[in-house]
PDB file of C-alpha atoms in Angstrom:
ATOM      1  CA  MET X   1      77.169 339.996 -30.393  1.00  0.00           C
ATOM      2  CA  ILE X   2      76.628 337.844 -27.256  1.00  0.00           C
ATOM      3  CA  GLU X   3      73.889 340.135 -25.939  1.00  0.00           C
ATOM      4  CA  LYS X   4      72.162 340.031 -29.306  1.00  0.00           C
ATOM      5  CA  ALA X   5      72.300 336.237 -29.358  1.00  0.00           C
ATOM      6  CA  LEU X   6      70.956 336.000 -25.813  1.00  0.00           C
ATOM      7  CA  SER X   7      68.098 338.337 -26.631  1.00  0.00           C
ATOM      8  CA  ARG X   8      66.893 335.863 -29.251  1.00  0.00           C
ATOM      9  CA  LEU X   9      66.602 333.185 -26.575  1.00  0.00           C
ATOM     10  CA  LYS X  10      64.200 335.278 -24.491  1.00  0.00           C
ATOM     11  CA  PRO X  11      60.561 334.798 -25.490  1.00  0.00           C
ATOM     12  CA  LYS X  12      58.611 337.864 -26.540  1.00  0.00           C
ATOM     13  CA  GLU X  13      55.155 338.657 -25.181  1.00  0.00           C
ATOM     14  CA  GLU X  14      53.477 337.934 -28.525  1.00  0.00           C
ATOM     15  CA  GLU X  15      55.253 334.565 -28.727  1.00  0.00           C
ATOM     16  CA  LEU X  16      53.851 333.584 -25.334  1.00  0.00           C
ATOM     17  CA  ALA X  17      50.277 334.485 -26.211  1.00  0.00           C
ATOM     18  CA  ARG X  18      48.904 331.191 -27.497  1.00  0.00           C
ATOM     19  CA  SER X  19      45.279 330.168 -27.681  1.00  0.00           C
ATOM     20  CA  CYS X  20      43.138 327.311 -28.928  1.00  0.00           C
ATOM     21  CA  SER X  21      39.525 326.882 -29.959  1.00  0.00           C
ATOM     22  CA  LEU X  22      38.744 325.004 -26.738  1.00  0.00           C
ATOM     23  CA  GLU X  23      39.130 328.259 -24.798  1.00  0.00           C
ATOM     24  CA  LYS X  24      35.915 329.634 -26.295  1.00  0.00           C
ATOM     25  CA  ASN X  25      34.128 326.322 -26.894  1.00  0.00           C
ATOM     26  CA  THR X  26      34.182 324.956 -23.347  1.00  0.00           C
ATOM     27  CA  LYS X  27      32.297 325.836 -20.192  1.00  0.00           C
ATOM     28  CA  PHE X  28      33.241 325.134 -16.591  1.00  0.00           C
ATOM     29  CA  PHE X  29      31.558 322.138 -14.953  1.00  0.00           C
ATOM     30  CA  ARG X  30      33.358 321.511 -11.637  1.00  0.00           C
ATOM     31  CA  LYS X  31      36.701 321.312  -9.886  1.00  0.00           C
ATOM     32  CA  MET X  32      38.173 318.065  -8.590  1.00  0.00           C
ATOM     33  CA  THR X  33      41.410 316.348  -7.689  1.00  0.00           C
ATOM     34  CA  ASP X  34      42.518 313.657 -10.088  1.00  0.00           C
ATOM     35  CA  PRO X  35      44.814 311.113  -8.376  1.00  0.00           C
ATOM     36  CA  PHE X  36      47.245 311.331 -11.287  1.00  0.00           C
ATOM     37  CA  PHE X  37      46.902 314.841 -12.772  1.00  0.00           C
ATOM     38  CA  GLY X  38      46.300 316.621  -9.466  1.00  0.00           C
ATOM     39  CA  GLU X  39      44.050 319.688  -9.161  1.00  0.00           C
ATOM     40  CA  ILE X  40      41.960 320.025 -12.328  1.00  0.00           C
ATOM     41  CA  SER X  41      38.755 321.554 -13.613  1.00  0.00           C
ATOM     42  CA  ILE X  42      36.236 319.564 -15.593  1.00  0.00           C
ATOM     43  CA  VAL X  43      34.947 321.510 -18.583  1.00  0.00           C
ATOM     44  CA  GLN X  44      32.413 320.579 -21.248  1.00  0.00           C
ATOM     45  CA  ASN X  45      32.970 321.045 -24.951  1.00  0.00           C
ATOM     46  CA  SER X  46      29.892 322.890 -26.205  1.00  0.00           C
ATOM     47  CA  LEU X  47      30.333 321.448 -29.707  1.00  0.00           C
ATOM     48  CA  ASP X  48      30.269 317.710 -29.003  1.00  0.00           C
ATOM     49  CA  LYS X  49      29.195 317.758 -25.308  1.00  0.00           C
ATOM     50  CA  SER X  50      32.277 315.760 -24.292  1.00  0.00           C
ATOM     51  CA  TYR X  51      34.052 316.456 -21.008  1.00  0.00           C
ATOM     52  CA  LEU X  52      37.714 317.442 -20.741  1.00  0.00           C
ATOM     53  CA  MET X  53      40.235 317.897 -17.949  1.00  0.00           C
ATOM     54  CA  LEU X  54      41.657 321.416 -17.678  1.00  0.00           C
ATOM     55  CA  ARG X  55      45.061 321.516 -15.982  1.00  0.00           C
ATOM     56  CA  GLU X  56      46.737 324.851 -15.224  1.00  0.00           C
ATOM     57  CA  LYS X  57      50.321 325.828 -14.392  1.00  0.00           C
ATOM     58  CA  THR X  58      51.188 329.403 -13.411  1.00  0.00           C
ATOM     59  CA  THR X  59      54.521 331.183 -13.129  1.00  0.00           C
ATOM     60  CA  GLU X  60      55.856 334.747 -13.142  1.00  0.00           C
ATOM     61  CA  SER X  61      58.820 333.828 -15.346  1.00  0.00           C
ATOM     62  CA  LYS X  62      58.728 334.216 -19.131  1.00  0.00           C
ATOM     63  CA  GLU X  63      61.462 331.644 -19.543  1.00  0.00           C
ATOM     64  CA  VAL X  64      59.684 329.085 -17.344  1.00  0.00           C
ATOM     65  CA  ILE X  65      56.327 329.491 -19.078  1.00  0.00           C
ATOM     66  CA  GLN X  66      58.086 329.147 -22.433  1.00  0.00           C
ATOM     67  CA  ARG X  67      59.594 325.863 -21.252  1.00  0.00           C
ATOM     68  CA  PHE X  68      56.182 324.710 -19.993  1.00  0.00           C
ATOM     69  CA  ALA X  69      54.610 325.620 -23.334  1.00  0.00           C
ATOM     70  CA  ASN X  70      57.299 323.867 -25.368  1.00  0.00           C
ATOM     71  CA  GLU X  71      57.000 320.693 -23.254  1.00  0.00           C
ATOM     72  CA  SER X  72      53.225 320.823 -23.607  1.00  0.00           C
ATOM     73  CA  GLN X  73      53.494 321.288 -27.372  1.00  0.00           C
ATOM     74  CA  ASP X  74      55.708 318.200 -27.569  1.00  0.00           C
ATOM     75  CA  ARG X  75      53.250 316.277 -25.377  1.00  0.00           C
ATOM     76  CA  SER X  76      50.358 317.226 -27.694  1.00  0.00           C
ATOM     77  CA  THR X  77      52.045 315.298 -30.523  1.00  0.00           C
ATOM     78  CA  ILE X  78      51.963 312.073 -28.467  1.00  0.00           C
ATOM     79  CA  ARG X  79      48.534 310.930 -29.636  1.00  0.00           C
ATOM     80  CA  HIS X  80      47.289 307.352 -29.567  1.00  0.00           C
ATOM     81  CA  ASP X  81      44.028 305.455 -29.177  1.00  0.00           C
ATOM     82  CA  TYR X  82      45.153 304.108 -25.802  1.00  0.00           C
ATOM     83  CA  ILE X  83      46.630 307.298 -24.338  1.00  0.00           C
ATOM     84  CA  VAL X  84      44.830 310.202 -22.650  1.00  0.00           C
ATOM     85  CA  ASN X  85      45.479 312.755 -25.380  1.00  0.00           C
ATOM     86  CA  LEU X  86      46.205 316.450 -24.942  1.00  0.00           C
ATOM     87  CA  ASP X  87      43.617 318.109 -27.208  1.00  0.00           C
ATOM     88  CA  GLY X  88      44.649 321.734 -26.843  1.00  0.00           C
ATOM     89  CA  GLN X  89      46.661 324.280 -24.900  1.00  0.00           C
ATOM     90  CA  SER X  90      46.848 328.000 -24.370  1.00  0.00           C
ATOM     91  CA  VAL X  91      49.100 330.503 -22.620  1.00  0.00           C
ATOM     92  CA  THR X  92      47.713 333.660 -21.055  1.00  0.00           C
ATOM     93  CA  ASN X  93      49.378 336.640 -19.414  1.00  0.00           C
ATOM     94  CA  GLN X  94      47.612 338.392 -16.558  1.00  0.00           C
ATOM     95  CA  ARG X  95      49.146 341.782 -15.774  1.00  0.00           C
ATOM     96  CA  SER X  96      48.835 343.463 -12.383  1.00  0.00           C
ATOM     97  CA  PHE X  97      50.619 346.048 -10.238  1.00  0.00           C
ATOM     98  CA  CYS X  98      52.704 343.240  -8.808  1.00  0.00           C
ATOM     99  CA  GLY X  99      53.919 342.055 -12.213  1.00  0.00           C
ATOM    100  CA  ASN X 100      52.950 339.423 -14.755  1.00  0.00           C
ATOM    101  CA  ALA X 101      51.470 335.982 -14.149  1.00  0.00           C
ATOM    102  CA  TYR X 102      51.687 333.527 -17.054  1.00  0.00           C
ATOM    103  CA  THR X 103      49.340 330.545 -17.093  1.00  0.00           C
ATOM    104  CA  LEU X 104      49.549 327.423 -19.239  1.00  0.00           C
ATOM    105  CA  ARG X 105      46.133 325.802 -19.693  1.00  0.00           C
ATOM    106  CA  GLN X 106      46.051 322.215 -20.968  1.00  0.00           C
ATOM    107  CA  PHE X 107      42.897 320.443 -22.153  1.00  0.00           C
ATOM    108  CA  PHE X 108      43.187 316.657 -21.740  1.00  0.00           C
ATOM    109  CA  GLU X 109      40.688 313.940 -22.545  1.00  0.00           C
ATOM    110  CA  PHE X 110      38.712 312.943 -19.456  1.00  0.00           C
ATOM    111  CA  PRO X 111      38.320 309.199 -18.737  1.00  0.00           C
ATOM    112  CA  LYS X 112      35.197 308.585 -16.688  1.00  0.00           C
ATOM    113  CA  SER X 113      36.994 306.355 -14.183  1.00  0.00           C
ATOM    114  CA  ASP X 114      40.310 304.631 -13.572  1.00  0.00           C
ATOM    115  CA  LEU X 115      41.477 301.086 -12.980  1.00  0.00           C
ATOM    116  CA  GLN X 116      41.990 301.718  -9.265  1.00  0.00           C
ATOM    117  CA  ARG X 117      38.362 302.672  -8.785  1.00  0.00           C
ATOM    118  CA  GLU X 118      37.206 299.609 -10.720  1.00  0.00           C
ATOM    119  CA  ILE X 119      39.440 297.352  -8.608  1.00  0.00           C
ATOM    120  CA  GLU X 120      37.911 298.803  -5.447  1.00  0.00           C
ATOM    121  CA  LYS X 121      34.395 298.142  -6.757  1.00  0.00           C
ATOM    122  CA  LEU X 122      35.252 294.498  -7.459  1.00  0.00           C
ATOM    123  CA  SER X 123      36.973 294.105  -4.093  1.00  0.00           C
ATOM    124  CA  GLN X 124      33.859 295.278  -2.269  1.00  0.00           C
ATOM    125  CA  ILE X 125      31.760 292.513  -3.841  1.00  0.00           C
ATOM    126  CA  LYS X 126      34.616 289.973  -3.636  1.00  0.00           C
ATOM    127  CA  SER X 127      34.803 289.540  -7.396  1.00  0.00           C
ATOM    128  CA  HIS X 128      37.436 289.775 -10.147  1.00  0.00           C
ATOM    129  CA  PHE X 129      37.821 291.066 -13.665  1.00  0.00           C
ATOM    130  CA  SER X 130      36.828 288.510 -16.249  1.00  0.00           C
ATOM    131  CA  ALA X 131      39.706 287.052 -18.247  1.00  0.00           C
ATOM    132  CA  ILE X 132      38.302 288.772 -21.334  1.00  0.00           C
ATOM    133  CA  LYS X 133      38.262 292.252 -19.779  1.00  0.00           C
ATOM    134  CA  LEU X 134      41.667 291.873 -18.174  1.00  0.00           C
ATOM    135  CA  THR X 135      43.192 290.675 -21.447  1.00  0.00           C
ATOM    136  CA  HIS X 136      41.892 293.745 -23.278  1.00  0.00           C
ATOM    137  CA  ILE X 137      43.108 296.058 -20.495  1.00  0.00           C
ATOM    138  CA  VAL X 138      46.653 294.707 -20.517  1.00  0.00           C
ATOM    139  CA  TYR X 139      46.927 294.621 -24.318  1.00  0.00           C
ATOM    140  CA  GLN X 140      45.760 298.205 -24.653  1.00  0.00           C
ATOM    141  CA  SER X 141      48.166 299.286 -21.912  1.00  0.00           C
ATOM    142  CA  LEU X 142      51.051 297.480 -23.596  1.00  0.00           C
ATOM    143  CA  TYR X 143      50.352 299.216 -26.903  1.00  0.00           C
ATOM    144  CA  ALA X 144      50.242 302.568 -25.110  1.00  0.00           C
ATOM    145  CA  LEU X 145      53.621 301.922 -23.471  1.00  0.00           C
ATOM    146  CA  GLN X 146      55.142 300.672 -26.707  1.00  0.00           C
ATOM    147  CA  PHE X 147      54.038 303.857 -28.459  1.00  0.00           C
ATOM    148  CA  ILE X 148      55.466 306.283 -25.892  1.00  0.00           C
ATOM    149  CA  HIS X 149      58.724 304.291 -25.622  1.00  0.00           C
ATOM    150  CA  GLU X 150      59.167 304.459 -29.385  1.00  0.00           C
ATOM    151  CA  LYS X 151      58.681 308.236 -29.153  1.00  0.00           C
ATOM    152  CA  GLY X 152      61.430 308.460 -26.534  1.00  0.00           C
ATOM    153  CA  TYR X 153      59.052 308.985 -23.591  1.00  0.00           C
ATOM    154  CA  TYR X 154      58.807 306.895 -20.417  1.00  0.00           C
ATOM    155  CA  HIS X 155      55.982 306.865 -17.928  1.00  0.00           C
ATOM    156  CA  GLY X 156      57.719 306.375 -14.594  1.00  0.00           C
ATOM    157  CA  SER X 157      54.580 305.830 -12.542  1.00  0.00           C
ATOM    158  CA  VAL X 158      52.423 303.100 -14.100  1.00  0.00           C
ATOM    159  CA  SER X 159      49.750 301.985 -11.642  1.00  0.00           C
ATOM    160  CA  PRO X 160      45.989 301.376 -11.557  1.00  0.00           C
ATOM    161  CA  LEU X 161      45.562 305.127 -10.963  1.00  0.00           C
ATOM    162  CA  ALA X 162      47.422 305.872 -14.199  1.00  0.00           C
ATOM    163  CA  ILE X 163      45.105 303.761 -16.374  1.00  0.00           C
ATOM    164  CA  GLY X 164      41.923 305.619 -17.211  1.00  0.00           C
ATOM    165  CA  LEU X 165      38.700 303.791 -18.047  1.00  0.00           C
ATOM    166  CA  VAL X 166      36.915 305.268 -21.051  1.00  0.00           C
ATOM    167  CA  SER X 167      34.179 302.668 -21.499  1.00  0.00           C
ATOM    168  CA  GLU X 168      33.194 299.317 -20.037  1.00  0.00           C
ATOM    169  CA  ASP X 169      31.338 297.751 -22.951  1.00  0.00           C
ATOM    170  CA  PRO X 170      33.420 297.497 -24.999  1.00  0.00           C
ATOM    171  CA  ILE X 171      36.259 297.760 -22.504  1.00  0.00           C
ATOM    172  CA  ARG X 172      38.578 300.617 -23.415  1.00  0.00           C
ATOM    173  CA  VAL X 173      41.371 302.111 -21.347  1.00  0.00           C
ATOM    174  CA  LYS X 174      43.791 305.003 -21.848  1.00  0.00           C
ATOM    175  CA  LEU X 175      47.148 305.514 -20.178  1.00  0.00           C
ATOM    176  CA  LYS X 176      47.464 308.812 -18.328  1.00  0.00           C
ATOM    177  CA  LEU X 177      50.720 310.552 -19.237  1.00  0.00           C
ATOM    178  CA  LEU X 178      51.935 313.957 -18.061  1.00  0.00           C
ATOM    179  CA  GLY X 179      54.850 314.031 -20.494  1.00  0.00           C
ATOM    180  CA  GLU X 180      56.529 316.998 -18.802  1.00  0.00           C
ATOM    181  CA  GLU X 181      59.813 315.137 -19.119  1.00  0.00           C
ATOM    182  CA  LYS X 182      60.689 312.461 -21.637  1.00  0.00           C
ATOM    183  CA  VAL X 183      62.514 310.541 -18.910  1.00  0.00           C
ATOM    184  CA  PRO X 184      60.793 311.267 -15.586  1.00  0.00           C
ATOM    185  CA  LYS X 185      62.728 311.321 -12.305  1.00  0.00           C
ATOM    186  CA  ILE X 186      61.635 307.787 -11.423  1.00  0.00           C
ATOM    187  CA  LYS X 187      63.618 307.517  -8.201  1.00  0.00           C
ATOM    188  CA  GLU X 188      62.245 310.829  -6.910  1.00  0.00           C
ATOM    189  CA  ILE X 189      58.685 309.767  -7.780  1.00  0.00           C
ATOM    190  CA  ALA X 190      59.132 306.460  -5.949  1.00  0.00           C
ATOM    191  CA  LEU X 191      60.716 308.138  -2.919  1.00  0.00           C
ATOM    192  CA  ARG X 192      57.784 310.559  -2.604  1.00  0.00           C
ATOM    193  CA  LYS X 193      55.393 307.608  -2.687  1.00  0.00           C
ATOM    194  CA  ILE X 194      57.350 305.842   0.060  1.00  0.00           C
ATOM    195  CA  GLN X 195      57.409 308.994   2.195  1.00  0.00           C
ATOM    196  CA  ASN X 196      53.679 309.598   1.669  1.00  0.00           C
ATOM    197  CA  GLY X 197      52.711 305.970   2.244  1.00  0.00           C
ATOM    198  CA  ALA X 198      51.302 305.706  -1.297  1.00  0.00           C
ATOM    199  CA  PRO X 199      51.009 302.311  -3.037  1.00  0.00           C
ATOM    200  CA  LEU X 200      54.173 301.130  -4.800  1.00  0.00           C
ATOM    201  CA  HIS X 201      54.523 299.301  -8.112  1.00  0.00           C
ATOM    202  CA  ILE X 202      58.302 299.527  -8.428  1.00  0.00           C
ATOM    203  CA  SER X 203      60.878 296.874  -9.264  1.00  0.00           C
ATOM    204  CA  PRO X 204      62.872 294.907  -6.673  1.00  0.00           C
ATOM    205  CA  GLY X 205      66.071 296.651  -7.736  1.00  0.00           C
ATOM    206  CA  LEU X 206      64.626 300.125  -7.320  1.00  0.00           C
ATOM    207  CA  TYR X 207      63.066 299.260  -3.942  1.00  0.00           C
ATOM    208  CA  ARG X 208      66.289 297.776  -2.648  1.00  0.00           C
ATOM    209  CA  SER X 209      68.199 300.843  -3.796  1.00  0.00           C
ATOM    210  CA  PHE X 210      66.316 302.800  -1.125  1.00  0.00           C
ATOM    211  CA  THR X 211      66.538 300.305   1.701  1.00  0.00           C
ATOM    212  CA  ARG X 212      70.177 299.387   1.076  1.00  0.00           C
ATOM    213  CA  ARG X 213      71.111 302.952   0.098  1.00  0.00           C
ATOM    214  CA  ASP X 214      72.534 301.579  -3.119  1.00  0.00           C
ATOM    215  CA  ILE X 215      73.440 304.774  -4.953  1.00  0.00           C
ATOM    216  CA  GLU X 216      74.999 302.735  -7.754  1.00  0.00           C
ATOM    217  CA  PHE X 217      71.680 301.220  -8.899  1.00  0.00           C
ATOM    218  CA  GLN X 218      71.115 302.141 -12.548  1.00  0.00           C
ATOM    219  CA  ILE X 219      67.477 302.787 -13.415  1.00  0.00           C
ATOM    220  CA  ASP X 220      66.230 301.489 -16.756  1.00  0.00           C
ATOM    221  CA  PRO X 221      63.040 303.532 -17.347  1.00  0.00           C
ATOM    222  CA  SER X 222      61.705 301.073 -19.915  1.00  0.00           C
ATOM    223  CA  SER X 223      62.197 298.135 -17.568  1.00  0.00           C
ATOM    224  CA  GLU X 224      60.571 300.026 -14.675  1.00  0.00           C
ATOM    225  CA  ASP X 225      57.486 300.696 -16.806  1.00  0.00           C
ATOM    226  CA  VAL X 226      57.266 297.007 -17.698  1.00  0.00           C
ATOM    227  CA  PHE X 227      57.500 295.844 -14.081  1.00  0.00           C
ATOM    228  CA  ALA X 228      55.005 298.476 -12.930  1.00  0.00           C
ATOM    229  CA  LEU X 229      52.513 297.255 -15.530  1.00  0.00           C
ATOM    230  CA  GLY X 230      53.056 293.718 -14.227  1.00  0.00           C
ATOM    231  CA  MET X 231      52.266 294.831 -10.690  1.00  0.00           C
ATOM    232  CA  THR X 232      49.211 296.668 -12.010  1.00  0.00           C
ATOM    233  CA  LEU X 233      48.045 293.512 -13.807  1.00  0.00           C
ATOM    234  CA  LEU X 234      48.571 291.469 -10.647  1.00  0.00           C
ATOM    235  CA  GLU X 235      46.580 293.935  -8.537  1.00  0.00           C
ATOM    236  CA  ALA X 236      43.775 294.112 -11.089  1.00  0.00           C
ATOM    237  CA  GLY X 237      43.588 290.329 -11.391  1.00  0.00           C
ATOM    238  CA  LEU X 238      43.430 289.787  -7.643  1.00  0.00           C
ATOM    239  CA  ALA X 239      41.214 292.850  -7.099  1.00  0.00           C
ATOM    240  CA  SER X 240      43.188 293.520  -3.948  1.00  0.00           C
ATOM    241  CA  SER X 241      46.321 295.273  -2.759  1.00  0.00           C
ATOM    242  CA  VAL X 242      49.739 293.840  -3.602  1.00  0.00           C
ATOM    243  CA  GLN X 243      51.640 296.058  -1.163  1.00  0.00           C
ATOM    244  CA  SER X 244      52.504 293.109   1.074  1.00  0.00           C
ATOM    245  CA  ILE X 245      55.585 292.410  -1.060  1.00  0.00           C
ATOM    246  CA  TYR X 246      57.097 295.729   0.079  1.00  0.00           C
ATOM    247  CA  SER X 247      57.683 294.758   3.695  1.00  0.00           C
ATOM    248  CA  LYS X 248      57.762 297.365   6.449  1.00  0.00           C
ATOM    249  CA  ASP X 249      61.302 296.444   7.457  1.00  0.00           C
ATOM    250  CA  GLY X 250      62.523 297.536   4.029  1.00  0.00           C
ATOM    251  CA  VAL X 251      62.883 294.080   2.468  1.00  0.00           C
ATOM    252  CA  TYR X 252      61.397 293.153  -0.898  1.00  0.00           C
ATOM    253  CA  ASP X 253      59.497 289.927  -0.129  1.00  0.00           C
ATOM    254  CA  GLU X 254      60.005 287.616  -3.124  1.00  0.00           C
ATOM    255  CA  ASN X 255      58.171 284.745  -1.414  1.00  0.00           C
ATOM    256  CA  GLU X 256      55.094 286.930  -1.022  1.00  0.00           C
ATOM    257  CA  LEU X 257      55.263 287.840  -4.720  1.00  0.00           C
ATOM    258  CA  ILE X 258      55.385 284.132  -5.593  1.00  0.00           C
ATOM    259  CA  ARG X 259      52.325 283.523  -3.390  1.00  0.00           C
ATOM    260  CA  LEU X 260      50.350 286.322  -5.050  1.00  0.00           C
ATOM    261  CA  LYS X 261      51.307 285.106  -8.520  1.00  0.00           C
ATOM    262  CA  GLU X 262      50.069 281.625  -7.628  1.00  0.00           C
ATOM    263  CA  GLU X 263      46.781 283.133  -6.486  1.00  0.00           C
ATOM    264  CA  PHE X 264      46.546 284.932  -9.835  1.00  0.00           C
ATOM    265  CA  ARG X 265      47.286 281.679 -11.657  1.00  0.00           C
ATOM    266  CA  THR X 266      44.498 279.906  -9.773  1.00  0.00           C
ATOM    267  CA  ILE X 267      41.987 282.507 -10.932  1.00  0.00           C
ATOM    268  CA  TYR X 268      42.962 282.738 -14.603  1.00  0.00           C
ATOM    269  CA  GLU X 269      44.844 279.644 -15.790  1.00  0.00           C
ATOM    270  CA  GLU X 270      41.756 277.792 -17.050  1.00  0.00           C
ATOM    271  CA  GLU X 271      40.349 280.693 -19.085  1.00  0.00           C
ATOM    272  CA  ALA X 272      43.462 282.609 -20.082  1.00  0.00           C
ATOM    273  CA  MET X 273      46.861 281.006 -19.600  1.00  0.00           C
ATOM    274  CA  LEU X 274      48.137 283.882 -21.735  1.00  0.00           C
ATOM    275  CA  LEU X 275      47.553 286.239 -18.803  1.00  0.00           C
ATOM    276  CA  VAL X 276      49.519 283.996 -16.450  1.00  0.00           C
ATOM    277  CA  SER X 277      52.424 283.749 -18.883  1.00  0.00           C
ATOM    278  CA  LEU X 278      52.356 287.488 -19.526  1.00  0.00           C
ATOM    279  CA  LEU X 279      52.404 288.252 -15.809  1.00  0.00           C
ATOM    280  CA  ASP X 280      55.472 286.041 -15.344  1.00  0.00           C
ATOM    281  CA  ASN X 281      57.292 287.924 -18.112  1.00  0.00           C
ATOM    282  CA  LEU X 282      56.329 291.383 -16.868  1.00  0.00           C
ATOM    283  CA  LEU X 283      57.576 290.533 -13.373  1.00  0.00           C
ATOM    284  CA  GLN X 284      60.881 288.971 -14.406  1.00  0.00           C
ATOM    285  CA  LEU X 285      64.032 289.781 -12.467  1.00  0.00           C
ATOM    286  CA  ASP X 286      65.605 293.123 -13.356  1.00  0.00           C
ATOM    287  CA  ASP X 287      68.296 291.720 -15.658  1.00  0.00           C
ATOM    288  CA  LEU X 288      65.925 289.286 -17.415  1.00  0.00           C
ATOM    289  CA  ARG X 289      62.907 291.524 -17.959  1.00  0.00           C
ATOM    290  CA  PRO X 290      61.904 291.945 -21.629  1.00  0.00           C
ATOM    291  CA  THR X 291      60.970 295.241 -23.253  1.00  0.00           C
ATOM    292  CA  VAL X 292      57.390 295.982 -24.246  1.00  0.00           C
ATOM    293  CA  SER X 293      58.275 295.510 -27.922  1.00  0.00           C
ATOM    294  CA  ASP X 294      59.927 292.151 -27.168  1.00  0.00           C
ATOM    295  CA  LEU X 295      56.764 291.002 -25.420  1.00  0.00           C
ATOM    296  CA  LEU X 296      54.431 292.112 -28.191  1.00  0.00           C
ATOM    297  CA  GLN X 297      56.556 290.356 -30.799  1.00  0.00           C
ATOM    298  CA  VAL X 298      56.041 286.945 -29.174  1.00  0.00           C
ATOM    299  CA  MET X 299      52.450 287.447 -28.004  1.00  0.00           C
ATOM    300  CA  PRO X 300      49.423 286.809 -30.216  1.00  0.00           C
ATOM    301  CA  LYS X 301      48.455 289.871 -32.236  1.00  0.00           C
ATOM    302  CA  TYR X 302      45.708 291.987 -30.693  1.00  0.00           C
ATOM    303  CA  GLN X 303      43.536 291.381 -33.740  1.00  0.00           C
ATOM    304  CA  GLU X 304      43.678 287.667 -32.956  1.00  0.00           C
ATOM    305  CA  ILE X 305      42.706 288.431 -29.367  1.00  0.00           C
ATOM    306  CA  LEU X 306      39.746 290.499 -30.576  1.00  0.00           C
ATOM    307  CA  GLU X 307      38.583 287.529 -32.651  1.00  0.00           C
ATOM    308  CA  TYR X 308      39.053 285.041 -29.797  1.00  0.00           C
ATOM    309  CA  PHE X 309      37.822 287.410 -27.046  1.00  0.00           C
ATOM    310  CA  PRO X 310      35.390 289.629 -28.997  1.00  0.00           C
ATOM    311  CA  GLN X 311      34.173 292.862 -27.477  1.00  0.00           C
ATOM    312  CA  SER X 312      30.403 292.928 -27.171  1.00  0.00           C
TER     313      SER X 312
END
């Protein structure tokens, strides 16, 4: 009885063989490293000439590839105008003398740029995003976060690299989301960034949990996403790094954050006080920080923003 029940849990070869129309309707363009998705191939859809990101994961285990495929299937249902959508997936099995190699192939939408690259362009010419563009970017990002939170997913690594730029006129962004786990291992992600010297966009509480070795710190994934978006907004508005608040001696520099926020206020308060107020709310202290839904309930509706700040 037990053996029979266990056998039903093991995926069969025919169950693993999954395909999608994109397999035959795309052609290879080039390989590249995406800062968020990692090693990918760019392929072109022969039907509409659009470009897609092809991400591959390979394993020799049937059980592991089944888990990958199930997670990917769940991720494909998370579709939104402001999220990099997963348009198709397939699973292949390559047999050899050494055994089987199963490969999951995922076809994601391909944003032409990301917010980090746009910030660097502005920094080089000592300029900033206009209040109009920045307002649209943050609203679209908020709606993306609200959607995934309502679906039970959390991002865990919001940053300028995680916000893809689809078009500049009108401005349109899409949040990059792996979705391999509904609740990502946020502390592990942050620790890897610290060890690799990568830019941080994490909350004071999470940062202090490393430097003070506070193992009791309880991570709120929703709150971390909110703060990370605030840091992303701050960096985009200043068009410069905000890493100075994470001091080298392991102290979170609140005075430096205040200074940077004042610099942001100086740039935007005349044109868009809404941005200044929103930044203050996104970067609230850990126990006072609102959820994305709370913020959107008290902010003007995006339709009103589109009427006041029309896209050209």
